[in-house]
CSV table of C-alpha atoms in Angstrom, one decimal:
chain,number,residue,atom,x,y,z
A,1,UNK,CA,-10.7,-192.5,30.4
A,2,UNK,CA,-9.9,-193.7,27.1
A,3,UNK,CA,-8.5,-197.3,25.9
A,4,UNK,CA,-5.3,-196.9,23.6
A,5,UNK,CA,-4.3,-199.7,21.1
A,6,UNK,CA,-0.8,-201.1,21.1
A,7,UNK,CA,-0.3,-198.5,17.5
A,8,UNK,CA,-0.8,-195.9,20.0
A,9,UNK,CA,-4.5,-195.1,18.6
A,10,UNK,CA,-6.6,-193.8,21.3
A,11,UNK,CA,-10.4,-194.9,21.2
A,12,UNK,CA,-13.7,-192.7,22.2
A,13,UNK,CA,-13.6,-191.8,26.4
A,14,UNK,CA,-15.4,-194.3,27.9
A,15,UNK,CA,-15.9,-192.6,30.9
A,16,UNK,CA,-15.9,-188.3,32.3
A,17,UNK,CA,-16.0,-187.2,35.5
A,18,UNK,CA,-16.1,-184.4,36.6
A,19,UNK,CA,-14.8,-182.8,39.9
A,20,UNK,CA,-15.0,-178.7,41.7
A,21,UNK,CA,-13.0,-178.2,44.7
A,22,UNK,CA,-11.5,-175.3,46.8
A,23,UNK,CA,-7.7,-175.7,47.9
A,24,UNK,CA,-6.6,-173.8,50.7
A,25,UNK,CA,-3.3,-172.3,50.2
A,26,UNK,CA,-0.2,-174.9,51.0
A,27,UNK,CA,-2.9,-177.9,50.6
A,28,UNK,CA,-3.6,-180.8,48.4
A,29,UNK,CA,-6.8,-182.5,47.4
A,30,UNK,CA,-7.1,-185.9,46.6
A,31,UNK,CA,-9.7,-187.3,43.6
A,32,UNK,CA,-10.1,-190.8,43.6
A,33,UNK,CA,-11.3,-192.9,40.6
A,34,UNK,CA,-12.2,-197.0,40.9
A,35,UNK,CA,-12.4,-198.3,37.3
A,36,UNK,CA,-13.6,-201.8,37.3
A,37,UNK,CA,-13.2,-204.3,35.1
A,38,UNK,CA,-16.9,-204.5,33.8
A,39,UNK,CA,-16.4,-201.0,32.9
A,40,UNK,CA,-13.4,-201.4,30.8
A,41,UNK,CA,-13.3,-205.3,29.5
A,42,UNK,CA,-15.5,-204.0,26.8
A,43,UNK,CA,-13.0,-201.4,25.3
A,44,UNK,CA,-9.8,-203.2,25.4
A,45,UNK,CA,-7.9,-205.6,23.2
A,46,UNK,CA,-5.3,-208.3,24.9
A,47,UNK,CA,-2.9,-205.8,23.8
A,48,UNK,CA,-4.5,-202.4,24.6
A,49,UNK,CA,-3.7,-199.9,27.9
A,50,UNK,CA,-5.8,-197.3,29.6
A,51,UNK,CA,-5.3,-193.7,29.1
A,52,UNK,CA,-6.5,-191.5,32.0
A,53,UNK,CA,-6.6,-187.9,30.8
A,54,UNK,CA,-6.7,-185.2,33.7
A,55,UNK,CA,-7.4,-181.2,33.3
A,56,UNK,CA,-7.4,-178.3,36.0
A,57,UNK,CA,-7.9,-175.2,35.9
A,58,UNK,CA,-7.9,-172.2,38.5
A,59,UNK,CA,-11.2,-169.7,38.1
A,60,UNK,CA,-9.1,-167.1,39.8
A,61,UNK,CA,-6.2,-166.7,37.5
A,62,UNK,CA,-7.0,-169.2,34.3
A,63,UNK,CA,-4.0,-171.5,34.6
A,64,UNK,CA,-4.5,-174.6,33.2
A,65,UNK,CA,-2.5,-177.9,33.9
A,66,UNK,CA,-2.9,-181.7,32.4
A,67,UNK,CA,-1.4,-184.9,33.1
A,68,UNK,CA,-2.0,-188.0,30.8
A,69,UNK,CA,-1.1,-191.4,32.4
A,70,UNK,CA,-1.2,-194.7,30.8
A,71,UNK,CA,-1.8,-197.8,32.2
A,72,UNK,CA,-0.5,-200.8,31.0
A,73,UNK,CA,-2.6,-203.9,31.3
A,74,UNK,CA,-1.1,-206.9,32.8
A,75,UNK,CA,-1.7,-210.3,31.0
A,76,UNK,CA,-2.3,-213.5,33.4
A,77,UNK,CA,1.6,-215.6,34.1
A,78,UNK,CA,1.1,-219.1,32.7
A,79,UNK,CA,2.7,-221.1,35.3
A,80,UNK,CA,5.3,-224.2,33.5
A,81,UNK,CA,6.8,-227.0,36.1
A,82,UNK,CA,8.5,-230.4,34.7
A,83,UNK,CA,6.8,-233.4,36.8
A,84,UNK,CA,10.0,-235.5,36.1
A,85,UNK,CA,13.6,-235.3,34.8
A,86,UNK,CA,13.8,-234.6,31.5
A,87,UNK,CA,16.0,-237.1,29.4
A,88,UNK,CA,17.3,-236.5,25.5
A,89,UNK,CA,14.8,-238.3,23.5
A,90,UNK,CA,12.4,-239.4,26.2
A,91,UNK,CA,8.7,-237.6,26.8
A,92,UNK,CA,8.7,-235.1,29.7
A,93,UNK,CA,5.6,-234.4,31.5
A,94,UNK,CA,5.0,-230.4,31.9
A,95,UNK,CA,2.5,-228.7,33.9
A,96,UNK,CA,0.8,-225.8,32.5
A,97,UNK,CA,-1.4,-224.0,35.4
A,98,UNK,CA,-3.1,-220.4,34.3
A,99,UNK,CA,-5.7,-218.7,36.1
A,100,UNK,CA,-8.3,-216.8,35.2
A,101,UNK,CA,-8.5,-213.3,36.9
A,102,UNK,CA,-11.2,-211.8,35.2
A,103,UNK,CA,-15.0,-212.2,37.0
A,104,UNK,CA,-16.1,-214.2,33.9
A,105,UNK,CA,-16.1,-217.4,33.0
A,106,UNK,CA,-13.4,-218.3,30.0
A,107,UNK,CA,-13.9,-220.4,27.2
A,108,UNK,CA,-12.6,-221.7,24.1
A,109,UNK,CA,-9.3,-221.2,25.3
A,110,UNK,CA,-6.3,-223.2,23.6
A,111,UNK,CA,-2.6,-223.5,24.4
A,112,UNK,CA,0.1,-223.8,21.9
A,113,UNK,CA,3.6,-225.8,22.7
A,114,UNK,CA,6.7,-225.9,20.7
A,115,UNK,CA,10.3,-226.2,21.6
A,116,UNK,CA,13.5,-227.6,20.4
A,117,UNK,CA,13.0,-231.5,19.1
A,118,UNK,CA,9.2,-230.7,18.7
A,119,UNK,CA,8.5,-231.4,14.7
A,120,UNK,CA,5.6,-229.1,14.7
A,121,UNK,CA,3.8,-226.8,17.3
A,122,UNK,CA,1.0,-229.0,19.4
């Protein structure tokens, strides 16, 4: 498990498991892998995604097989309701509500408003 920047770079694996099992003909095993986010917050940007590298092979015949999947990391909604009517050249009160979903506190945060009729980004 590897983090990959938005240019497609892949960083150093992070974390390597590694798993032996015997599959009965017409059967399937299942490997399950919980990544949390104390684990992984440390090798990704706000932009980044998760690469998950798997490889099998079979002892009896040397058959490999490999799967990549990437997972795309979602980023938080911000949340924008008007509190009254909004009128041509009149203020509008907007509420902004994000929350946090991380298990860390936040801080230093800052929000940036513009729109049509605003002289310059507040």
């Amino acid at each position: 498990l590897c983090a990959v920047r938005y240019t497609g770079v892949s960083g150093a694996p992070f974390r390597q498991e590694q798993h032996r099992r015997t599959v009965s003909p017409g059967q399937e095993e299942t490997v399950t892998m919980t990544v949390a986010y104390a684990e992984y917050g440390p090798h990704v940007g706000d932009q980044d995604a998760l690469k998950l590298t798997v490889a099998g092979a079979v002892e009896e015949t040397g058959q490999v097989v490999a799967k990549e999947l990437r997972v795309r990391l979602h980023t938080p909604e911000l949340t924008l309701t008007l509190l009254a009517p909004a009128v041509v050249g009149q203020e509008t009160p907007v509420q902004v509500v994000f929350q946090n979903p991380l298990p860390e506190t936040l801080s230093g945060a800052t929000l940036r408003m513009e729109g049509a009729g605003v002289s310059c980004p507040k």
